[in-house]
Amino acid sequence: MKYIAIFLLAWMCSIKVGQDLYACKNARITLFSSAPIEDIDAASNSGTSVLNTATGEIAFSVNISSFKFKKSLMQEHFNSEYLESDKYPRATFKGKMQQAINPAQNGTYPVNVTGELEVHGVKQTRTLPGTITVNNGNISLNAEFMVKCADHNIEIPKIVFHNIAESIKITVTANYSPAK
């Protein structure tokens, strides 16, 4: 009987921990660059993310080669010449929300997340704004921020300088489910 009580207590604790963890396996991450000659627009629907509502920790990862462009040549140059996806296959962000959210309380929570953004092998501490929405137990995140190419040693050749902006707008949309 003593072992059953210990087992039940351990099981109930694991449920509590499990209820704090949420995962997203298909986050939509877009990038957009407006330049005088041509806009650059790409999207990936294969970003992954984990959110711990108890600690406020959040992590994202996206495979660079998963971004799809309207023009195949643009996609090829993005992967081979600019982001060098063979050498630096993923972009990641790991951080902690500065504001608490209550996953049991419906609402919209503006948040700032401070953490480490790694793109093109270069890590940079950033505070990124976002919005978390809780609706009947469903959690979603939306964020929009700028990334400067120079901050991550992404070189833009002078010959195409007018084709690519120095800063790229990143938009993230993630819908979370309880982690299993």
mmCIF file of N, CA and C in Angstrom, residues 85-141:
data_model
loop_
_atom_site.group_PDB
_atom_site.id
_atom_site.type_symbol
_atom_site.label_atom_id
_atom_site.label_comp_id
_atom_site.label_asym_id
_atom_site.label_seq_id
_atom_site.Cartn_x
_atom_site.Cartn_y
_atom_site.Cartn_z
ATOM 1 N N SER A 85 23.282 26.918 -45.645
ATOM 2 C CA SER A 85 22.526 25.943 -44.854
ATOM 3 C C SER A 85 23.224 24.588 -44.714
ATOM 4 N N ASP A 86 24.164 24.258 -45.585
ATOM 5 C CA ASP A 86 24.942 23.028 -45.391
ATOM 6 C C ASP A 86 25.852 23.146 -44.168
ATOM 7 N N LYS A 87 26.381 24.327 -43.967
ATOM 8 C CA LYS A 87 27.300 24.579 -42.848
ATOM 9 C C LYS A 87 26.552 24.957 -41.572
ATOM 10 N N TYR A 88 25.482 25.714 -41.704
ATOM 11 C CA TYR A 88 24.669 26.188 -40.567
ATOM 12 C C TYR A 88 23.218 25.783 -40.821
ATOM 13 N N PRO A 89 22.854 24.533 -40.535
ATOM 14 C CA PRO A 89 21.551 24.011 -40.967
ATOM 15 C C PRO A 89 20.333 24.534 -40.196
ATOM 16 N N ARG A 90 20.525 25.097 -39.005
ATOM 17 C CA ARG A 90 19.370 25.489 -38.208
ATOM 18 C C ARG A 90 19.532 26.912 -37.670
ATOM 19 N N ALA A 91 18.402 27.559 -37.451
ATOM 20 C CA ALA A 91 18.345 28.805 -36.690
ATOM 21 C C ALA A 91 17.587 28.468 -35.412
ATOM 22 N N THR A 92 18.062 28.987 -34.282
ATOM 23 C CA THR A 92 17.428 28.656 -33.006
ATOM 24 C C THR A 92 17.253 29.899 -32.149
ATOM 25 N N PHE A 93 16.323 29.793 -31.222
ATOM 26 C CA PHE A 93 16.141 30.817 -30.191
ATOM 27 C C PHE A 93 15.765 30.103 -28.905
ATOM 28 N N LYS A 94 16.454 30.451 -27.822
ATOM 29 C CA LYS A 94 16.154 29.916 -26.492
ATOM 30 C C LYS A 94 16.100 31.088 -25.544
ATOM 31 N N GLY A 95 14.966 31.227 -24.852
ATOM 32 C CA GLY A 95 14.846 32.365 -23.962
ATOM 33 C C GLY A 95 13.822 32.159 -22.873
ATOM 34 N N LYS A 96 13.579 33.254 -22.153
ATOM 35 C CA LYS A 96 12.631 33.225 -21.045
ATOM 36 C C LYS A 96 11.751 34.469 -21.115
ATOM 37 N N MET A 97 10.453 34.235 -20.945
ATOM 38 C CA MET A 97 9.503 35.353 -20.962
ATOM 39 C C MET A 97 9.702 36.213 -19.720
ATOM 40 N N GLN A 98 9.620 37.518 -19.889
ATOM 41 C CA GLN A 98 9.740 38.434 -18.763
ATOM 42 C C GLN A 98 8.402 38.612 -18.040
ATOM 43 N N GLN A 99 7.311 38.205 -18.685
ATOM 44 C CA GLN A 99 5.996 38.282 -18.086
ATOM 45 C C GLN A 99 5.440 36.870 -17.932
ATOM 46 N N ALA A 100 4.652 36.678 -16.890
ATOM 47 C CA ALA A 100 4.030 35.367 -16.669
ATOM 48 C C ALA A 100 2.714 35.288 -17.453
ATOM 49 N N ILE A 101 2.386 34.076 -17.871
ATOM 50 C CA ILE A 101 1.077 33.838 -18.480
ATOM 51 C C ILE A 101 0.384 32.753 -17.669
ATOM 52 N N ASN A 102 -0.923 32.761 -17.717
ATOM 53 C CA ASN A 102 -1.708 31.747 -17.009
ATOM 54 C C ASN A 102 -2.420 30.908 -18.065
ATOM 55 N N PRO A 103 -1.966 29.658 -18.268
ATOM 56 C CA PRO A 103 -2.576 28.834 -19.315
ATOM 57 C C PRO A 103 -4.015 28.420 -19.010
ATOM 58 N N ALA A 104 -4.472 28.667 -17.770
ATOM 59 C CA ALA A 104 -5.843 28.342 -17.401
ATOM 60 C C ALA A 104 -6.771 29.551 -17.533
ATOM 61 N N GLN A 105 -6.213 30.713 -17.851
ATOM 62 C CA GLN A 105 -6.988 31.957 -17.929
ATOM 63 C C GLN A 105 -7.007 32.460 -19.362
ATOM 64 N N ASN A 106 -8.181 32.471 -19.979
ATOM 65 C CA ASN A 106 -8.289 33.009 -21.335
ATOM 66 C C ASN A 106 -7.805 34.448 -21.361
ATOM 67 N N GLY A 107 -7.110 34.804 -22.427
ATOM 68 C CA GLY A 107 -6.660 36.180 -22.557
ATOM 69 C C GLY A 107 -5.532 36.307 -23.547
ATOM 70 N N THR A 108 -5.165 37.557 -23.777
ATOM 71 C CA THR A 108 -4.056 37.880 -24.648
ATOM 72 C C THR A 108 -2.972 38.497 -23.784
ATOM 73 N N TYR A 109 -1.781 37.926 -23.879
ATOM 74 C CA TYR A 109 -0.669 38.328 -23.032
ATOM 75 C C TYR A 109 0.473 38.881 -23.877
ATOM 76 N N PRO A 110 0.693 40.207 -23.833
ATOM 77 C CA PRO A 110 1.888 40.733 -24.498
ATOM 78 C C PRO A 110 3.107 40.273 -23.697
ATOM 79 N N VAL A 111 4.117 39.765 -24.386
ATOM 80 C CA VAL A 111 5.309 39.280 -23.689
ATOM 81 C C VAL A 111 6.572 39.777 -24.383
ATOM 82 N N ASN A 112 7.620 39.846 -23.613
ATOM 83 C CA ASN A 112 8.964 40.069 -24.131
ATOM 84 C C ASN A 112 9.784 38.873 -23.685
ATOM 85 N N VAL A 113 10.517 38.301 -24.617
ATOM 86 C CA VAL A 113 11.311 37.118 -24.328
ATOM 87 C C VAL A 113 12.780 37.473 -24.542
ATOM 88 N N THR A 114 13.569 37.303 -23.491
ATOM 89 C CA THR A 114 14.998 37.568 -23.587
ATOM 90 C C THR A 114 15.730 36.244 -23.693
ATOM 91 N N GLY A 115 16.599 36.154 -24.695
ATOM 92 C CA GLY A 115 17.326 34.909 -24.889
ATOM 93 C C GLY A 115 18.376 35.034 -25.970
ATOM 94 N N GLU A 116 18.773 33.884 -26.458
ATOM 95 C CA GLU A 116 19.850 33.819 -27.424
ATOM 96 C C GLU A 116 19.322 33.373 -28.784
ATOM 97 N N LEU A 117 19.506 34.238 -29.769
ATOM 98 C CA LEU A 117 19.132 33.950 -31.152
ATOM 99 C C LEU A 117 20.399 33.527 -31.889
ATOM 100 N N GLU A 118 20.352 32.339 -32.501
ATOM 101 C CA GLU A 118 21.495 31.881 -33.280
ATOM 102 C C GLU A 118 21.072 31.707 -34.735
ATOM 103 N N VAL A 119 21.724 32.469 -35.601
ATOM 104 C CA VAL A 119 21.503 32.403 -37.041
ATOM 105 C C VAL A 119 22.884 32.432 -37.698
ATOM 106 N N HIS A 120 23.110 31.563 -38.675
ATOM 107 C CA HIS A 120 24.357 31.544 -39.431
ATOM 108 C C HIS A 120 25.559 31.338 -38.512
ATOM 109 N N GLY A 121 25.350 30.562 -37.442
ATOM 110 C CA GLY A 121 26.425 30.243 -36.511
ATOM 111 C C GLY A 121 26.785 31.348 -35.532
ATOM 112 N N VAL A 122 26.069 32.467 -35.575
ATOM 113 C CA VAL A 122 26.359 33.602 -34.697
ATOM 114 C C VAL A 122 25.239 33.733 -33.667
ATOM 115 N N LYS A 123 25.634 33.720 -32.392
ATOM 116 C CA LYS A 123 24.672 33.863 -31.292
ATOM 117 C C LYS A 123 24.620 35.320 -30.860
ATOM 118 N N GLN A 124 23.398 35.770 -30.604
ATOM 119 C CA GLN A 124 23.211 37.150 -30.184
ATOM 120 C C GLN A 124 22.111 37.188 -29.134
ATOM 121 N N THR A 125 22.359 37.891 -28.041
ATOM 122 C CA THR A 125 21.329 38.061 -27.021
ATOM 123 C C THR A 125 20.339 39.102 -27.515
ATOM 124 N N ARG A 126 19.063 38.732 -27.484
ATOM 125 C CA ARG A 126 18.000 39.614 -27.975
ATOM 126 C C ARG A 126 16.817 39.578 -27.021
ATOM 127 N N THR A 127 16.073 40.644 -26.984
ATOM 128 C CA THR A 127 14.762 40.671 -26.334
ATOM 129 C C THR A 127 13.753 40.876 -27.451
ATOM 130 N N LEU A 128 12.896 39.859 -27.633
ATOM 131 C CA LEU A 128 11.948 39.866 -28.739
ATOM 132 C C LEU A 128 10.523 40.012 -28.211
ATOM 133 N N PRO A 129 9.719 40.863 -28.855
ATOM 134 C CA PRO A 129 8.321 41.033 -28.440
ATOM 135 C C PRO A 129 7.431 39.969 -29.075
ATOM 136 N N GLY A 130 6.355 39.664 -28.388
ATOM 137 C CA GLY A 130 5.393 38.719 -28.936
ATOM 138 C C GLY A 130 4.073 38.819 -28.200
ATOM 139 N N THR A 131 3.131 38.032 -28.645
ATOM 140 C CA THR A 131 1.814 37.971 -28.015
ATOM 141 C C THR A 131 1.441 36.509 -27.859
ATOM 142 N N ILE A 132 1.072 36.134 -26.652
ATOM 143 C CA ILE A 132 0.578 34.786 -26.402
ATOM 144 C C ILE A 132 -0.914 34.900 -26.132
ATOM 145 N N THR A 133 -1.686 34.051 -26.797
ATOM 146 C CA THR A 133 -3.134 34.023 -26.624
ATOM 147 C C THR A 133 -3.525 32.672 -26.051
ATOM 148 N N VAL A 134 -4.312 32.727 -24.983
ATOM 149 C CA VAL A 134 -4.871 31.513 -24.382
ATOM 150 C C VAL A 134 -6.365 31.550 -24.637
ATOM 151 N N ASN A 135 -6.881 30.479 -25.252
ATOM 152 C CA ASN A 135 -8.308 30.405 -25.559
ATOM 153 C C ASN A 135 -8.786 28.985 -25.282
ATOM 154 N N ASN A 136 -9.464 28.824 -24.172
ATOM 155 C CA ASN A 136 -10.019 27.520 -23.777
ATOM 156 C C ASN A 136 -8.965 26.408 -23.792
ATOM 157 N N GLY A 137 -7.819 26.701 -23.194
ATOM 158 C CA GLY A 137 -6.761 25.705 -23.094
ATOM 159 C C GLY A 137 -5.831 25.651 -24.288
ATOM 160 N N ASN A 138 -6.175 26.331 -25.373
ATOM 161 C CA ASN A 138 -5.301 26.385 -26.550
ATOM 162 C C ASN A 138 -4.374 27.586 -26.417
ATOM 163 N N ILE A 139 -3.101 27.365 -26.697
ATOM 164 C CA ILE A 139 -2.113 28.432 -26.571
ATOM 165 C C ILE A 139 -1.500 28.691 -27.941
ATOM 166 N N SER A 140 -1.430 29.975 -28.304
ATOM 167 C CA SER A 140 -0.775 30.349 -29.559
ATOM 168 C C SER A 140 0.156 31.523 -29.300
ATOM 169 N N LEU A 141 1.155 31.624 -30.154
ATOM 170 C CA LEU A 141 2.132 32.705 -30.048
ATOM 171 C C LEU A 141 2.282 33.368 -31.401
#
